[in-house]
XYZ file of N, CA and C in Angstrom:
564
model
N 0.811 -1.192 0.000
C 0.000 0.000 0.000
C 0.857 1.261 0.000
N 1.925 1.277 0.823
C 2.782 2.465 0.858
C 3.554 2.620 -0.453
N 3.883 1.482 -1.072
C 4.574 1.539 -2.355
C 3.657 2.173 -3.412
N 2.408 1.807 -3.416
C 1.443 2.387 -4.340
C 1.295 3.888 -4.093
N 1.248 4.280 -2.837
C 1.157 5.691 -2.493
C 2.375 6.460 -3.015
N 3.561 5.883 -2.882
C 4.771 6.532 -3.404
C 4.698 6.686 -4.926
N 4.239 5.662 -5.613
C 4.104 5.748 -7.072
C 3.130 6.853 -7.479
N 2.024 6.932 -6.778
C 1.031 7.972 -7.080
C 1.622 9.357 -6.823
N 2.328 9.527 -5.722
C 2.948 10.820 -5.418
C 3.990 11.207 -6.471
N 4.784 10.258 -6.901
C 5.798 10.532 -7.926
C 5.129 10.922 -9.240
N 4.085 10.195 -9.617
C 3.370 10.515 -10.862
C 2.746 11.899 -10.770
N 2.145 12.235 -9.647
C 1.560 13.563 -9.478
C 2.630 14.652 -9.545
N 3.783 14.425 -8.934
C 4.863 15.408 -8.957
C 5.376 15.622 -10.375
N 5.634 14.546 -11.097
C 6.125 14.659 -12.478
C 5.078 15.332 -13.354
N 3.835 14.939 -13.206
C 2.751 15.524 -14.002
C 2.611 17.020 -13.731
N 2.641 17.430 -12.467
C 2.506 18.857 -12.154
C 3.708 19.646 -12.662
N 4.892 19.062 -12.639
C 6.072 19.739 -13.183
C 5.944 19.946 -14.673
N 5.470 18.933 -15.374
C 5.305 19.050 -16.820
C 4.227 20.066 -17.175
N 3.139 20.063 -16.442
C 2.070 21.031 -16.700
C 2.563 22.439 -16.397
N 3.276 22.626 -15.298
C 3.803 23.940 -14.944
C 4.768 24.461 -15.984
N 5.594 23.605 -16.542
C 6.539 24.022 -17.571
C 5.822 24.439 -18.840
N 4.712 23.797 -19.160
C 3.995 24.150 -20.383
C 3.351 25.517 -20.294
N 3.105 26.013 -19.067
C 2.514 27.337 -18.921
C 3.495 28.439 -19.311
N 4.771 28.150 -19.353
C 5.774 29.153 -19.690
C 5.969 29.288 -21.198
N 5.163 28.617 -21.982
C 5.194 28.758 -23.424
C 4.161 29.796 -23.824
N 4.520 30.638 -24.768
C 3.587 31.603 -25.326
C 2.832 30.916 -26.451
N 1.600 30.523 -26.199
C 0.801 29.784 -27.182
C 0.062 30.792 -28.051
N 0.663 31.110 -29.203
C 0.159 32.215 -30.004
C -1.172 31.925 -30.678
N -1.559 30.672 -30.783
C -2.860 30.354 -31.356
C -3.985 30.694 -30.376
N -3.654 30.833 -29.098
C -4.650 31.159 -28.083
C -4.684 32.645 -27.749
N -3.513 33.278 -27.657
C -3.446 34.716 -27.427
C -2.165 35.258 -28.054
N -2.226 36.433 -28.665
C -1.106 36.912 -29.468
C 0.030 37.547 -28.681
N -0.217 38.057 -27.484
C 0.838 38.780 -26.800
C 1.836 37.815 -26.177
N 3.084 38.201 -26.263
C 4.171 37.388 -25.714
C 4.401 37.865 -24.282
N 3.914 37.078 -23.321
C 3.950 37.461 -21.911
C 5.141 36.874 -21.167
N 5.610 35.714 -21.586
C 6.650 35.000 -20.848
C 7.998 35.203 -21.519
N 8.906 35.836 -20.803
C 10.262 36.074 -21.292
C 11.265 35.686 -20.227
N 12.445 35.302 -20.671
C 13.611 35.186 -19.816
C 14.567 36.276 -20.259
N 14.906 37.185 -19.350
C 15.773 38.308 -19.679
C 17.169 38.078 -19.128
N 18.157 38.622 -19.839
C 19.543 38.556 -19.384
C 20.267 39.822 -19.804
N 21.250 40.212 -19.020
C 22.024 41.407 -19.327
C 22.331 42.141 -18.035
N 22.657 43.387 -18.105
C 22.828 44.188 -19.320
C 24.181 43.941 -19.976
N 24.194 44.109 -21.285
C 25.410 44.028 -22.079
C 25.844 45.453 -22.399
N 27.106 45.730 -22.241
C 27.639 47.067 -22.534
C 28.087 47.189 -23.986
N 28.243 46.044 -24.664
C 28.784 46.022 -26.017
C 27.823 45.262 -26.923
N 27.471 45.844 -28.068
C 26.525 45.208 -28.989
C 27.086 43.914 -29.585
N 28.396 43.866 -29.813
C 29.005 42.648 -30.363
C 28.871 41.473 -29.402
N 29.020 41.739 -28.117
C 28.872 40.672 -27.118
C 27.408 40.223 -27.053
N 26.473 41.169 -27.132
C 25.044 40.817 -27.138
C 24.713 39.954 -28.353
N 25.238 40.324 -29.526
C 25.010 39.524 -30.744
C 25.621 38.134 -30.618
N 26.780 38.062 -29.997
C 27.420 36.755 -29.772
C 26.562 35.884 -28.850
N 25.981 36.500 -27.820
C 25.100 35.761 -26.908
C 23.858 35.269 -27.642
N 23.285 36.094 -28.508
C 22.102 35.692 -29.269
C 22.418 34.486 -30.148
N 23.532 34.548 -30.862
C 23.927 33.412 -31.708
C 24.167 32.154 -30.884
N 24.795 32.315 -29.716
C 25.060 31.169 -28.846
C 23.766 30.561 -28.315
N 22.798 31.390 -27.982
C 21.516 30.876 -27.463
C 20.782 30.095 -28.544
N 20.782 30.604 -29.788
C 20.127 29.867 -30.865
C 20.847 28.562 -31.166
N 22.170 28.554 -31.017
C 22.948 27.350 -31.312
C 22.884 26.330 -30.185
N 23.092 26.785 -28.952
C 23.238 25.867 -27.819
C 22.087 25.900 -26.825
N 21.238 26.921 -26.891
C 20.161 27.041 -25.915
C 20.687 27.534 -24.582
N 19.815 27.551 -23.604
C 20.189 27.917 -22.237
C 20.043 26.674 -21.391
N 21.138 26.232 -20.791
C 21.108 24.982 -20.046
C 20.775 25.180 -18.573
N 21.088 26.340 -18.025
C 20.848 26.607 -16.615
C 19.727 27.635 -16.513
N 18.798 27.425 -15.607
C 17.652 28.330 -15.510
C 17.931 29.569 -14.660
N 19.118 29.679 -14.054
C 19.410 30.819 -13.196
C 20.512 31.721 -13.727
N 21.481 31.154 -14.457
C 22.593 31.953 -14.972
C 22.937 31.525 -16.390
N 23.640 32.423 -17.066
C 24.135 32.157 -18.409
C 25.571 32.676 -18.454
N 26.484 31.861 -18.959
C 27.892 32.242 -19.030
C 28.317 32.432 -20.471
N 29.064 33.513 -20.708
C 29.613 33.798 -22.023
C 30.968 34.462 -21.829
N 31.995 33.843 -22.372
C 33.362 34.388 -22.273
C 33.729 34.727 -20.834
N 33.493 33.809 -19.935
C 33.837 33.925 -18.521
C 33.055 35.011 -17.774
N 32.014 35.547 -18.392
C 31.130 36.484 -17.708
C 29.811 35.771 -17.444
N 29.313 35.892 -16.224
C 28.076 35.226 -15.830
C 26.970 36.275 -15.751
N 25.863 35.979 -16.431
C 24.697 36.856 -16.426
C 23.565 36.139 -15.698
N 22.879 36.856 -14.813
C 21.716 36.291 -14.132
C 20.529 36.311 -15.088
N 19.748 35.241 -15.065
C 18.542 35.151 -15.877
C 17.350 35.537 -15.016
N 16.442 36.318 -15.614
C 15.237 36.743 -14.911
C 14.031 36.254 -15.700
N 13.302 35.299 -15.131
C 12.088 34.787 -15.754
C 10.929 35.692 -15.362
N 10.261 36.260 -16.372
C 9.255 37.280 -16.118
C 7.969 36.926 -16.849
N 6.865 37.114 -16.147
C 5.539 37.018 -16.740
C 4.900 38.391 -16.649
N 4.501 38.931 -17.790
C 3.853 40.233 -17.802
C 2.352 40.071 -17.621
N 1.800 40.806 -16.683
C 0.356 40.847 -16.504
C -0.228 42.157 -17.025
N 0.627 42.986 -17.621
C 0.179 44.264 -18.165
C -0.554 44.041 -19.483
N -1.305 45.057 -19.896
C -2.027 44.978 -21.165
C -1.050 44.751 -22.310
N -1.418 43.903 -23.250
C -0.611 43.563 -24.423
C 0.735 42.927 -24.088
N 0.934 42.489 -22.872
C 2.190 41.846 -22.508
C 3.358 42.806 -22.474
N 3.141 44.034 -22.029
C 4.201 45.034 -21.972
C 5.237 44.634 -20.929
N 6.515 44.807 -21.282
C 7.624 44.539 -20.374
C 8.422 45.827 -20.193
N 8.579 46.258 -18.953
C 9.372 47.447 -18.653
C 10.724 46.996 -18.107
N 11.720 47.055 -18.971
C 13.048 46.532 -18.659
C 13.719 47.334 -17.549
N 13.478 48.634 -17.514
C 14.128 49.470 -16.496
C 13.695 49.075 -15.083
N 12.558 48.413 -14.945
C 12.147 47.941 -13.623
C 12.894 46.675 -13.216
N 13.349 45.918 -14.198
C 14.095 44.689 -13.912
C 15.565 44.971 -13.617
N 16.104 45.979 -14.292
C 17.526 46.311 -14.179
C 17.659 47.765 -13.738
N 17.704 47.993 -12.435
C 17.860 49.361 -11.953
C 19.278 49.831 -12.299
N 19.388 51.096 -12.619
C 20.695 51.638 -12.988
C 21.087 51.333 -14.421
N 20.128 50.989 -15.255
C 20.393 50.714 -16.667
C 20.821 52.008 -17.348
N 21.961 51.980 -18.007
C 22.488 53.170 -18.659
C 22.025 53.254 -20.105
N 22.154 54.447 -20.676
C 21.827 54.632 -22.083
C 22.731 53.734 -22.925
N 22.158 53.095 -23.925
C 22.829 52.171 -24.856
C 23.154 50.811 -24.245
N 22.764 50.554 -22.985
C 22.883 49.198 -22.444
C 21.899 48.301 -23.179
N 22.253 47.043 -23.322
C 21.436 46.091 -24.076
C 21.006 44.965 -23.157
N 19.725 44.612 -23.244
C 19.170 43.465 -22.530
C 18.549 42.550 -23.572
N 18.702 41.257 -23.375
C 18.160 40.265 -24.303
C 16.993 39.560 -23.626
N 15.891 39.411 -24.361
C 14.726 38.665 -23.889
C 14.509 37.441 -24.756
N 14.396 36.278 -24.137
C 14.187 35.014 -24.851
C 12.783 34.517 -24.544
N 12.027 34.194 -25.596
C 10.660 33.697 -25.412
C 10.479 32.409 -26.195
N 9.865 31.428 -25.554
C 9.461 30.200 -26.243
C 8.045 30.401 -26.735
N 7.854 30.197 -28.036
C 6.506 30.316 -28.586
C 6.080 28.961 -29.130
N 4.809 28.694 -28.997
C 4.253 27.440 -29.476
C 3.151 27.748 -30.481
N 3.232 27.081 -31.638
C 2.209 27.222 -32.664
C 1.664 25.842 -33.004
N 0.366 25.763 -33.152
C -0.265 24.486 -33.485
C -0.036 24.075 -34.931
N 0.407 25.034 -35.776
C 0.657 24.715 -37.185
C 1.697 25.675 -37.741
N 2.263 25.309 -38.878
C 3.158 26.200 -39.596
C 2.294 27.296 -40.206
N 2.666 28.574 -39.960
C 1.802 29.653 -40.407
C 2.560 30.970 -40.507
N 1.946 31.910 -41.207
C 2.453 33.270 -41.299
C 1.800 34.083 -40.184
N 2.615 34.793 -39.421
C 2.089 35.625 -38.347
C 2.472 37.084 -38.587
N 1.652 37.977 -38.082
C 1.920 39.409 -38.151
C 2.538 39.845 -36.825
N 3.586 40.637 -36.917
C 4.266 41.141 -35.723
C 3.765 42.543 -35.411
N 3.288 42.699 -34.202
C 2.910 44.010 -33.693
C 3.862 44.303 -32.539
N 4.511 45.453 -32.591
C 5.466 45.777 -31.534
C 5.405 47.260 -31.224
N 5.804 47.594 -30.011
C 5.931 48.983 -29.592
C 7.208 49.092 -28.782
N 7.946 50.152 -29.041
C 9.172 50.443 -28.305
C 8.921 51.630 -27.386
N 9.162 51.456 -26.099
C 9.026 52.543 -25.138
C 10.421 52.978 -24.701
N 10.841 54.165 -25.130
C 12.146 54.724 -24.761
C 13.281 53.713 -24.962
N 13.197 52.988 -26.060
C 14.190 51.972 -26.393
C 14.086 51.670 -27.880
N 15.006 50.874 -28.360
C 14.877 50.330 -29.713
C 15.040 48.818 -29.597
N 14.278 48.082 -30.403
C 14.348 46.629 -30.318
C 14.683 46.029 -31.677
N 15.302 44.863 -31.619
C 15.511 44.002 -32.776
C 14.930 42.646 -32.404
N 14.294 41.993 -33.377
C 13.665 40.696 -33.123
C 14.350 39.647 -33.980
N 14.609 38.484 -33.370
C 15.243 37.360 -34.056
C 14.352 36.144 -33.899
N 14.152 35.427 -34.998
C 13.373 34.188 -34.954
C 14.241 33.062 -35.484
N 14.452 32.056 -34.662
C 15.229 30.872 -35.026
C 16.551 31.237 -35.710
N 17.241 32.240 -35.170
C 18.574 32.596 -35.633
C 18.637 33.689 -36.684
N 17.507 34.113 -37.216
C 17.495 35.131 -38.269
C 16.890 36.438 -37.750
N 17.487 37.545 -38.177
C 16.964 38.861 -37.822
C 15.676 39.105 -38.595
N 14.644 39.571 -37.907
C 13.343 39.835 -38.520
C 13.268 41.317 -38.868
N 12.875 41.604 -40.100
C 12.724 42.989 -40.541
C 11.448 43.568 -39.938
N 11.604 44.567 -39.089
C 10.462 45.217 -38.456
C 10.134 46.501 -39.206
N 8.888 46.665 -39.579
C 8.454 47.841 -40.313
C 7.955 48.903 -39.344
N 8.507 50.103 -39.445
C 8.052 51.231 -38.625
C 6.862 51.942 -39.276
N 6.532 51.543 -40.496
C 5.439 52.146 -41.250
C 4.119 51.540 -40.780
N 3.188 52.367 -40.329
C 1.914 51.872 -39.800
C 1.047 51.186 -40.843
N 1.248 51.512 -42.120
C 0.404 50.901 -43.142
C 1.004 49.609 -43.706
N 2.188 49.220 -43.242
C 2.817 47.984 -43.700
C 3.074 47.098 -42.483
N 2.602 45.880 -42.548
C 2.746 44.965 -41.423
C 4.012 44.120 -41.567
N 4.690 43.900 -40.453
C 5.833 42.985 -40.436
C 5.297 41.576 -40.279
N 5.870 40.647 -41.019
C 5.404 39.252 -40.989
C 6.592 38.300 -40.912
N 6.344 37.150 -40.287
C 7.306 36.046 -40.332
C 6.532 34.743 -40.471
N 7.207 33.765 -41.021
C 6.654 32.415 -41.100
C 7.224 31.614 -39.947
N 6.341 31.071 -39.131
C 6.804 30.289 -37.979
C 6.483 28.820 -38.192
N 7.271 27.989 -37.536
C 7.129 26.548 -37.654
C 6.104 26.014 -36.667
N 5.612 24.838 -36.961
C 4.733 24.149 -36.030
C 5.540 23.702 -34.822
N 4.923 23.773 -33.661
C 5.580 23.327 -32.440
C 6.274 24.461 -31.715
N 7.268 24.084 -30.939
C 7.984 25.026 -30.088
C 9.141 25.658 -30.853
N 9.259 26.972 -30.771
C 10.391 27.679 -31.372
C 10.766 28.852 -30.475
N 11.823 29.534 -30.853
C 12.393 30.559 -29.998
C 12.403 31.912 -30.705
N 12.004 32.961 -29.954
C 12.092 34.345 -30.398
C 12.972 35.076 -29.392
N 13.911 35.864 -29.921
C 14.770 36.668 -29.053
C 14.576 38.133 -29.413
N 14.436 38.956 -28.388
C 14.315 40.398 -28.567
C 15.546 41.043 -27.945
N 16.219 41.868 -28.744
C 17.362 42.642 -28.240
C 16.859 44.058 -27.993
N 16.916 44.493 -26.734
C 16.390 45.784 -26.329
C 17.563 46.705 -26.017
N 17.634 47.818 -26.739
C 18.681 48.813 -26.488
C 18.042 49.991 -25.754
N 18.521 50.250 -24.550
C 17.948 51.272 -23.688
C 18.272 52.676 -24.202
N 17.263 53.535 -24.200
C 17.478 54.960 -24.484
C 17.326 55.772 -23.194
N 16.310 55.445 -22.420
C 16.089 56.153 -21.157
C 15.549 55.186 -20.111
N 14.315 54.745 -20.288
C 13.684 53.765 -19.403
C 13.009 52.741 -20.302
N 13.744 51.745 -20.697
C 13.347 50.813 -21.751
C 12.113 50.000 -21.393
N 11.279 49.833 -22.409
C 10.113 48.977 -22.332
C 9.687 48.606 -23.745
N 8.889 47.556 -23.876
C 8.415 47.132 -25.188
C 7.255 46.167 -25.021
N 6.542 45.947 -26.105
C 5.666 44.779 -26.174
C 5.801 44.181 -27.556
N 5.559 42.881 -27.611
C 5.671 42.121 -28.851
C 4.467 41.198 -28.927
N 3.702 41.331 -30.007
C 2.548 40.470 -30.237
C 2.737 39.746 -31.561
N 2.355 38.486 -31.607
C 2.392 37.691 -32.833
C 0.970 37.230 -33.128
N 0.356 37.837 -34.126
C -1.024 37.507 -34.469
C -1.045 36.347 -35.454
N -1.708 35.236 -35.117
C -1.702 34.040 -35.963
C -2.558 34.202 -37.210
N -2.558 33.156 -38.012
C -3.273 33.164 -39.283
C -4.779 33.381 -39.109
N -5.322 33.101 -37.949
C -6.757 33.274 -37.706
C -7.145 34.741 -37.530
N -6.186 35.654 -37.615
C -6.465 37.087 -37.450
C -7.352 37.601 -38.589
N -7.907 38.766 -38.404
C -8.685 39.454 -39.430
C -7.894 40.667 -39.887
N -7.769 40.839 -41.194
C -7.059 42.005 -41.744
C -8.006 42.776 -42.645
N -7.945 44.090 -42.512
C -8.712 44.971 -43.374
C -7.721 45.911 -44.031
N -7.771 46.000 -45.344
C -6.886 46.923 -46.034
C -7.713 47.781 -46.990
N -7.227 48.945 -47.273
C -7.934 49.840 -48.176
C -7.357 51.233 -48.118
N -8.019 52.138 -48.795
C -7.593 53.532 -48.836
C -8.720 54.387 -48.268
N -8.375 55.296 -47.385
C -9.358 56.210 -46.824
C -9.264 57.522 -47.590
N -10.373 57.941 -48.117
C -10.419 59.177 -48.882
C -11.187 60.228 -48.110
N -10.762 61.458 -48.246
C -11.416 62.563 -47.569
C -12.469 63.188 -48.475
């Protein structure tokens, strides 16, 4: 009887761990805003930040608390945004962030199918670059032109490089194929 109880407890523990881990995925087919990020930094040099981005796409992050690059250890901050549109205010995570400091945000996104998504983003007192599966994504600043990427089915990785101007913040939304688009010309 006690052996059975131990088996049940182990199964419940493993099951709850797996379910808890799945909540940290941004399931874009259910909601477009990217709420779950792991942040690291600040980086003082853009070349080092780019090297870290390439390393993360190649090797991933093996430790959930720190990341090491060239003998420098960066603390990882796992953040869930409860703000509207999944806004992340980086200056609240890194007090004393200087102008031109760079912070990297890593997000796991899950898609139920291979699809084209529209990127909606806002930069608050910062500039951002977005990378999907190792490639830089062209972000359009033009309101009448939408930025798009093709994402794979299943789990994939998006990295946002945030360059601080004053008090950095941003939001990133990925609208799936089920979105509605209206295009046209407004005449006066």
